[in-house]
XYZ file of C-alpha atoms in Angstrom:
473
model
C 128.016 117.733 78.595
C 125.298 119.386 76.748
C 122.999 121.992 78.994
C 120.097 120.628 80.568
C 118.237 123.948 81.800
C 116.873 124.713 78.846
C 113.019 122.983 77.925
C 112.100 122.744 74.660
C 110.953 125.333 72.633
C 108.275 123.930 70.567
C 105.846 121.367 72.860
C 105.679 117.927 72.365
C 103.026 116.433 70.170
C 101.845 113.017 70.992
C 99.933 110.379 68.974
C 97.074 108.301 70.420
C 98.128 104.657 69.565
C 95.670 101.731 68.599
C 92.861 101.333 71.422
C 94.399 97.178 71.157
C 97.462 98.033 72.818
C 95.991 99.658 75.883
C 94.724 97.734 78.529
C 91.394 98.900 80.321
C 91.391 98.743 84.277
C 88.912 99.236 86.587
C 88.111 102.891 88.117
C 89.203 102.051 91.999
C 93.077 101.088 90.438
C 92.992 103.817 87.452
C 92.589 107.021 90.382
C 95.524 105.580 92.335
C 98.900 104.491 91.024
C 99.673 101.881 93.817
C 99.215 98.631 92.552
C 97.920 95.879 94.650
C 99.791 93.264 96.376
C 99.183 90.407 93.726
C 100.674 92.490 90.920
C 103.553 93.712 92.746
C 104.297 89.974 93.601
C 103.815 88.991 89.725
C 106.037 91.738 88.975
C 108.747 90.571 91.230
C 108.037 86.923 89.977
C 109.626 87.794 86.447
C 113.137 88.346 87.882
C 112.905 85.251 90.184
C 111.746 83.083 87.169
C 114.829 84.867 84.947
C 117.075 84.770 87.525
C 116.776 81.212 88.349
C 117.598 80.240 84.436
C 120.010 82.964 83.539
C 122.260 83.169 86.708
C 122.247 79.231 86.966
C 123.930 79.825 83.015
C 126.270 82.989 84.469
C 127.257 81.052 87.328
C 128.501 77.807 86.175
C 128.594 78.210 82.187
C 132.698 78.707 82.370
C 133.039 75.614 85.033
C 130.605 73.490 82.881
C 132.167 74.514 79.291
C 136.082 73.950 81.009
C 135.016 71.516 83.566
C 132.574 69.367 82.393
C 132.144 70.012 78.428
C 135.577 69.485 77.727
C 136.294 73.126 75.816
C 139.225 74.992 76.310
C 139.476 78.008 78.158
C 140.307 79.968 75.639
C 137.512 78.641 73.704
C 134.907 79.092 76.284
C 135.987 82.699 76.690
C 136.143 83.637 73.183
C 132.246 82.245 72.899
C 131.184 84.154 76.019
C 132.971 87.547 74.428
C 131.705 86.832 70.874
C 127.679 86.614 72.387
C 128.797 90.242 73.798
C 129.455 91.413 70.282
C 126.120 89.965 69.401
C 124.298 91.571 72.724
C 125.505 94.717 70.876
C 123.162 94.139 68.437
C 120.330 92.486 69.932
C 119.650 94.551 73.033
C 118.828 97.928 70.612
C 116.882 95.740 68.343
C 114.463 93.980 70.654
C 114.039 97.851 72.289
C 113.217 98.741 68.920
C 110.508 95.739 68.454
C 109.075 96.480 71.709
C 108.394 99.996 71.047
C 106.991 99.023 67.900
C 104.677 96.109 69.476
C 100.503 96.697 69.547
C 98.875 94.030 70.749
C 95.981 92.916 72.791
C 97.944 92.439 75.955
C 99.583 95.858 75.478
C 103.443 96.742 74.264
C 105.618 94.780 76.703
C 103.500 92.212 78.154
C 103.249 90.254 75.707
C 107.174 89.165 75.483
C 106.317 87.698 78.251
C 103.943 84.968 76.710
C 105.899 84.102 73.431
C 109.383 83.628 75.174
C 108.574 81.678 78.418
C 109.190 78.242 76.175
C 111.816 79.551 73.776
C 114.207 80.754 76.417
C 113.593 77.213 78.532
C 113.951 75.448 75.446
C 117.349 76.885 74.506
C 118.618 77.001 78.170
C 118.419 73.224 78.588
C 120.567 72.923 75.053
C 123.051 74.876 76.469
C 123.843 73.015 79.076
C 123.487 69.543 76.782
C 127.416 68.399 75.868
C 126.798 65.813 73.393
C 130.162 63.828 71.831
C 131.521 65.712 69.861
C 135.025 66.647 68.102
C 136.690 69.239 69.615
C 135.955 72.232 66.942
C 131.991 70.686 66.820
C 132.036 71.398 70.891
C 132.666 74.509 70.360
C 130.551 75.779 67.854
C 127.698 73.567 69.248
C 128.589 75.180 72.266
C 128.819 78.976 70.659
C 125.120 78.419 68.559
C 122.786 77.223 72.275
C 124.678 80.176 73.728
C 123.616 82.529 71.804
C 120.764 81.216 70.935
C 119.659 81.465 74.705
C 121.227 85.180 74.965
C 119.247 86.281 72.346
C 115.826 84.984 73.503
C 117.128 85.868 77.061
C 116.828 89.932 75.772
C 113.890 90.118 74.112
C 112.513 88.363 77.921
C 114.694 90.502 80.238
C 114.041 93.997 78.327
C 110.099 94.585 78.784
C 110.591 93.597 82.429
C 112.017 96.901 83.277
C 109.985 98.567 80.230
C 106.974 97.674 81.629
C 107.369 99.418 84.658
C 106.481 103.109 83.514
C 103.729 101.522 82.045
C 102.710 100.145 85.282
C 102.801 103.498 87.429
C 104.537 106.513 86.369
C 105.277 107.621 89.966
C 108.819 107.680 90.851
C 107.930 106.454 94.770
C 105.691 103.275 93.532
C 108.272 102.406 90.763
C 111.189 102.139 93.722
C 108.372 99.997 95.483
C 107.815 97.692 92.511
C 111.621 97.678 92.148
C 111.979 96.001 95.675
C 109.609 94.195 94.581
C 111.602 92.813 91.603
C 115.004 92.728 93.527
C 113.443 90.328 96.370
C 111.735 88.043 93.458
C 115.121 88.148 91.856
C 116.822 87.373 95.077
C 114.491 84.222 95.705
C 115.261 82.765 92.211
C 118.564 83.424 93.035
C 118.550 81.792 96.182
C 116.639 78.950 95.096
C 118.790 78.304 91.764
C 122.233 78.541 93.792
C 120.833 76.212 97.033
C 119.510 73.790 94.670
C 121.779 73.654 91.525
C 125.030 71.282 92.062
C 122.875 69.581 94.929
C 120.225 68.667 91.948
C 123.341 68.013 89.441
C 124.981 65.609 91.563
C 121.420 63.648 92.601
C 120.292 63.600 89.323
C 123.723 62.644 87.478
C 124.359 60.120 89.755
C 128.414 60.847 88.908
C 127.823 62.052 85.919
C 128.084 66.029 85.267
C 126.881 65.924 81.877
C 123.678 64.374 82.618
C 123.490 66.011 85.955
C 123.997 69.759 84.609
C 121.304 68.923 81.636
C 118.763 67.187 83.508
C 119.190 70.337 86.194
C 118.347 73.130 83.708
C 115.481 71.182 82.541
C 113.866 71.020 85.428
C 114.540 75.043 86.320
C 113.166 75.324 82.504
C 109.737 74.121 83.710
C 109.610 76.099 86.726
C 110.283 79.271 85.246
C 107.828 78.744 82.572
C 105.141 78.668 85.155
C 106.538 81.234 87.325
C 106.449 83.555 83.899
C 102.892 82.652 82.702
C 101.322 83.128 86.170
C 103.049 86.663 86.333
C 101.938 87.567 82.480
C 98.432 86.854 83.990
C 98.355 89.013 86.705
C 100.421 92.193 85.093
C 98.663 95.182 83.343
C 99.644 97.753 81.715
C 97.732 100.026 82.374
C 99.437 103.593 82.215
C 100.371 104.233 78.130
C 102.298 107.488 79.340
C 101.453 110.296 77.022
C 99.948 107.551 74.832
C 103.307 106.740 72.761
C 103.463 107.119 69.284
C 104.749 104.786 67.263
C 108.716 105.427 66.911
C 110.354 105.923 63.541
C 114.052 103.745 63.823
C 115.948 106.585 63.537
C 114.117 108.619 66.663
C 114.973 105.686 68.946
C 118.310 106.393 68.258
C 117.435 110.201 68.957
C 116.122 109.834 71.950
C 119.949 109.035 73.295
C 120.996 112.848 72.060
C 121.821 114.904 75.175
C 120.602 111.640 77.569
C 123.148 112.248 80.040
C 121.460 111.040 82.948
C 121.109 107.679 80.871
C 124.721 108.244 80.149
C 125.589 108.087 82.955
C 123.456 105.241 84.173
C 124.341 102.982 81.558
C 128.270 103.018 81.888
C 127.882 102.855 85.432
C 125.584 99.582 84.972
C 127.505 97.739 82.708
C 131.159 98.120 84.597
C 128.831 96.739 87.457
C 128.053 93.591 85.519
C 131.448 93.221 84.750
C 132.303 93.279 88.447
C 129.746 91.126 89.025
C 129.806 88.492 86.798
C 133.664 88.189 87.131
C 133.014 87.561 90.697
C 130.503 85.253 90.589
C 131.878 83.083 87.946
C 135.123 82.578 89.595
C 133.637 81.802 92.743
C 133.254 77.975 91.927
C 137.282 78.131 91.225
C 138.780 79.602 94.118
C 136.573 77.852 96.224
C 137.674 74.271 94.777
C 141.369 75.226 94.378
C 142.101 78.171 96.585
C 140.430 77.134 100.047
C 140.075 73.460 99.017
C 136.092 73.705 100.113
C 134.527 72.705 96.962
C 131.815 71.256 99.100
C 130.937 75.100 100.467
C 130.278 76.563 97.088
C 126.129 75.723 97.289
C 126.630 77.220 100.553
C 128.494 80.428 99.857
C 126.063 81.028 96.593
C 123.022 80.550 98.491
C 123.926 83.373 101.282
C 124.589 85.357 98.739
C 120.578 86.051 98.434
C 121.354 87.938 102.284
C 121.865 90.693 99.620
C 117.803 90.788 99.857
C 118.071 92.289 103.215
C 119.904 95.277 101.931
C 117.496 95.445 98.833
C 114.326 95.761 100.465
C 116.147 99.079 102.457
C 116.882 100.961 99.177
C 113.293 102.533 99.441
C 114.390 104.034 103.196
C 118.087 104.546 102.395
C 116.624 106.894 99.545
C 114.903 108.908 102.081
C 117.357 109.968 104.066
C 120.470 110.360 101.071
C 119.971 110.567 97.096
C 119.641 107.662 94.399
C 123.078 108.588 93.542
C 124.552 107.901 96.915
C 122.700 105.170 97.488
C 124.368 103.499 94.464
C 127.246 104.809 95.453
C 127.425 103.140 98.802
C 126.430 100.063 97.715
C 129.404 100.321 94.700
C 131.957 100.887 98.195
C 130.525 98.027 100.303
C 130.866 96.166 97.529
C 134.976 96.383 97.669
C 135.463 96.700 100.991
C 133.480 93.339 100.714
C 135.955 92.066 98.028
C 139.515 93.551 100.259
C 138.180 91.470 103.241
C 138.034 88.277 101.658
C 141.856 88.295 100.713
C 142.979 89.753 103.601
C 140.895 86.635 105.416
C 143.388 84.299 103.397
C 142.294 80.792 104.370
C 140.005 81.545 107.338
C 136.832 80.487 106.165
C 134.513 82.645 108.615
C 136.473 85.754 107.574
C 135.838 85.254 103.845
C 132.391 84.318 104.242
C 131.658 87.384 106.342
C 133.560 89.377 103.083
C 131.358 87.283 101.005
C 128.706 88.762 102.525
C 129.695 92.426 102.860
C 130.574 92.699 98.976
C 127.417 91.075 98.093
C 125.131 93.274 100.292
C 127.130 96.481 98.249
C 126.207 94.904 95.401
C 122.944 93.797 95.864
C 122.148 98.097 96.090
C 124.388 98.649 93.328
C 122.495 95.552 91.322
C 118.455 97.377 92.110
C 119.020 101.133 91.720
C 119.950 101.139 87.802
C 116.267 99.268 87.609
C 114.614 101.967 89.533
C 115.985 104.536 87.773
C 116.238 104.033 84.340
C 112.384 105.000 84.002
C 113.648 108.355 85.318
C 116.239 108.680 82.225
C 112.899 107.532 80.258
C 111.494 110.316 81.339
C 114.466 112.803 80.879
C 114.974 111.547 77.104
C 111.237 112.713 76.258
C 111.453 116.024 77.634
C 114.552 116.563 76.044
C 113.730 115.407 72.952
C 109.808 114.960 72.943
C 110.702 111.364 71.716
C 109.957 108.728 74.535
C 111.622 105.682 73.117
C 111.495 103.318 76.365
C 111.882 99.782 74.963
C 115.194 101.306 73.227
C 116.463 103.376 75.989
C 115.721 100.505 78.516
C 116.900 97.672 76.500
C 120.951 98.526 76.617
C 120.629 100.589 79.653
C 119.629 97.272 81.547
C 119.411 93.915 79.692
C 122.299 95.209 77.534
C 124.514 95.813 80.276
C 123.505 92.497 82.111
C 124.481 90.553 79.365
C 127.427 92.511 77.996
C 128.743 92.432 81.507
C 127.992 88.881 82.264
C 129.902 88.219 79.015
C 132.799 90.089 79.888
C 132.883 89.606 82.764
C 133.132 85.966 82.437
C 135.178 85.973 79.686
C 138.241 88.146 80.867
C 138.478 85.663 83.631
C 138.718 82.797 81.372
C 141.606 84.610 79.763
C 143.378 85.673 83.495
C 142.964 82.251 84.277
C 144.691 80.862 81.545
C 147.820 83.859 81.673
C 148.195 82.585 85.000
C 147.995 78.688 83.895
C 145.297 77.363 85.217
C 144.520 73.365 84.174
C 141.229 71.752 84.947
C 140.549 69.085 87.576
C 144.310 69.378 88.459
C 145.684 70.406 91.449
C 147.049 74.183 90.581
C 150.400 75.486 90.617
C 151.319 77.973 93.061
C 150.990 80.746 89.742
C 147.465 78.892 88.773
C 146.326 79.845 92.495
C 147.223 83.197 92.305
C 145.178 83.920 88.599
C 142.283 82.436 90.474
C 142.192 85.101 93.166
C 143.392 87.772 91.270
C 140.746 87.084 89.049
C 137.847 86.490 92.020
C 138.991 89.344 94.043
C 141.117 91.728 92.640
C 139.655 92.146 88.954
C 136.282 92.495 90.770
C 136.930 94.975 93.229
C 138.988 97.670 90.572
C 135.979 97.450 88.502
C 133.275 98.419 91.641
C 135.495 101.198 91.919
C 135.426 102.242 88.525
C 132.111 102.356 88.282
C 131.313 104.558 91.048
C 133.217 107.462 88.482
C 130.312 107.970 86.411
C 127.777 108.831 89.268
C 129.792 111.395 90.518
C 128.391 113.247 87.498
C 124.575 112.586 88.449
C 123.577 114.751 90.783
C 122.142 118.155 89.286
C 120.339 115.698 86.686
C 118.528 113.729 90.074
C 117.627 117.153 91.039
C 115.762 117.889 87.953
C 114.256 114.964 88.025
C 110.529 116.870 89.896
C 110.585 119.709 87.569
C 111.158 117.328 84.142
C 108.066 115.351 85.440
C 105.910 118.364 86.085
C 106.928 119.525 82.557
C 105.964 116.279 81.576
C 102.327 116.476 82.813
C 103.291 113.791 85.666
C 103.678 115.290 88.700
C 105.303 112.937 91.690
């Protein structure tokens, strides 16, 4: 790795942008960087209002495409891989169009407005199966998908972009990022207690109709949810008043980034985990412990992860950022080695269930409370502070590569192993379902604890790289 000890030679020179894209605030908020109570709630309400949409698609979309749709497996994991590719060049472009926006409502706000619809809209077509030949499924399929991933970034990405712009003290940002978790936590809650309940009321026996009419209805709730929190939400720190960012310094502002490095790889190997995890969960539920009836149940206690969320702001005072992740990356497979040495006894696994998810609900917040920190560490070692960028693949990237991946490389373990839908399995189709539930999970929490063993001298720098920056903590 490059050195870090040395600061820039020549000082950094920084551009007053267009008065437009800096919201005024009033004097009482602008001398004090904690933000009241209704703005830390809107903030939060943007990852409950994603969350419900996008994990109700990362959740079931494999089940629902195999399942219900009618699309092979190795179809449906080939279109979940292929919107990956596509993430790869989506997430750095919408960073690159949200450091570039100027507008009324500021530079990330505004996303906020002009995707609540589009990102409903395409949602509820993903989950639409119309008759169709086989090769039409798929691509019809394939096109929503993306379609929905594509909108999805451009929503996701100023969420944690915004938050700089919000305060630029490190102690208020880990505040605002409980706030977030436990919003996200409540959509996730919500979505997974109220999801195959609603599909199964409202389809009346029939998935198709059940599944469509479902994300419909979460479609209109998290347009409201979004447009009440773009309401409330200012933006009123500019930090150094940004200038506007030629392309090629966006991609600058990565050179000698370690500490985003670092953060980045360590976030998306997370997602992978994840997402592998929770969209197998449906499976070895059904076919493993023969409880398809418990799966609304086991999602929805998932959201206990909350309780271990709201700590991260007094775990952090007592052990590092890097730790903290850390733990949560270890309770996360200890969670994950409990549940198949419970075999079939339901309490044990459930307890498991809730052990690996509590690891990763840490493991899930700290990337979002910390990436503003990398922000920060780009700037002063570059003088280029390219946050939509830096932000963009750092989190929304790594969400949606990981959910990708992680979704599809269980599609493909399933079929290895021979898995058939709505049969009863073979002993071999059984064991591809947990290896790919609990084993593929838990190797991948463990590998991506390796990159934060690297982290530490670049958290300790993290006071002296603000005070260089002019934004002492």
């Amino acid at each position: 790795m490059d050195s870090t000890s040395n600061v820039m030679k020549q000082p950094k020179k920084f551009e007053q942008v267009e008065t437009s894209s800096v919201i005024s605030v009033d004097t009482k908020n602008a001398e004090t960087d904690k933000l009241p109570l209704k703005q830390r709630v809107s903030y939060g309400m943007l990852d409950a209002a994603g969350n419900l949409l996008y994990c109700f698609a990362t959740s079931y979309i494999l089940y629902f495409y195999t399942d219900v749709a009618g699309i092979s497996i190795i179809a449906a994991g080939m279109i979940l891989l292929l919107a990956r590719i596509i993430d790869g060049v989506d997430a750095p472009i919408w960073g690159i169009i949200i450091d570039k926006t100027h507008s009324k409502y500021g530079k990330c706000r505004p996303w906020f407005l002009w995707l609540a619809i589009p990102f409903a809209v395409f949602s509820g077509l993903t989950f639409y199966a119309p008759n169709l030949s086989p090769t039409m499924k798929v691509i019809y399929a394939g096109g929503t998908y993306f379609l929905a991933n594509i909108v999805f970034t451009g929503f996701n990405t100023p969420i944690t972009a915004i938050l700089p712009s919000l305060t630029p003290q490190p102690k208020e940002r880990l505040v605002l990022n409980s706030f977030r978790m436990v919003g996200g936590q409540v959509g996730f809650f919500l979505m997974n207690a109220t999801a195959l309940p609603l599909v199964a009321f409202l389809g009346k026996g029939d998935d198709k109709q059940g599944f469509f009419f479902t994300s419909m209805i979460f479609g209109i709730v998290f347009i409201l949810m979004t447009l009440y929190a773009f309401k409330n939400l200012r933006e009123k720190h500019s930090v150094k008043q940004e200038e506007k960012i030629p392309l090629k310094n966006s991609f600058l502002a990565i050179k000698g980034n370690w500490p985003w490095v670092i953060m980045t790889v360590s976030n998306l190997l997370f997602w992978i985990a994840m997402m592998g995890r929770t969209s197998t969960v449906i499976y070895y539920f059904t076919y493993n412990m023969g409880q398809k009836d418990m799966v609304a149940f086991v999602n929805s206690i998932a959201s206990l992860q909350i309780i271990a969320m709201v700590a991260i702001p007094f775990i952090c005072k007592v052990t590092s950022k890097k730790n903290t992740w850390i733990m949560g990356l270890v309770a996360a497979f200890l969670g994950q080695m409990m549940m198949y040495f419970s075999g079939s006894n339901l309490s044990s696994v459930i307890i498991g269930w809730i052990l690996s998810n509590m690891g990763s609900g840490i493991a899930c917040a700290m990337p979002f409370a910390m990436l503003g920190s990398a922000v920060d560490f780009g700037e002063w070692k570059t003088g280029i502070r390219s946050t939509g960028f830096l932000i963009a693949i750092g989190s929304t990237f790594c969400i949606k590569a990981g959910s990708g991946i992680g979704a599809a490389l269980p599609a493909w373990i399933l079929n290895f192993y021979g898995y058939i839908p709505n049969q009863v399995q073979t002993i071999s189709g059984l064991t591809g379902i947990q290896f790919a539930f609990i084993w593929f999970p838990a190797f991948v929490f463990l590998l991506a604890i390796i990159p934060l063993l690297f982290y530490s001298k670049f958290e300790k720098m993290e006071s002296q790289v603000r005070m260089d920056l002019g934004n002492p903590g």
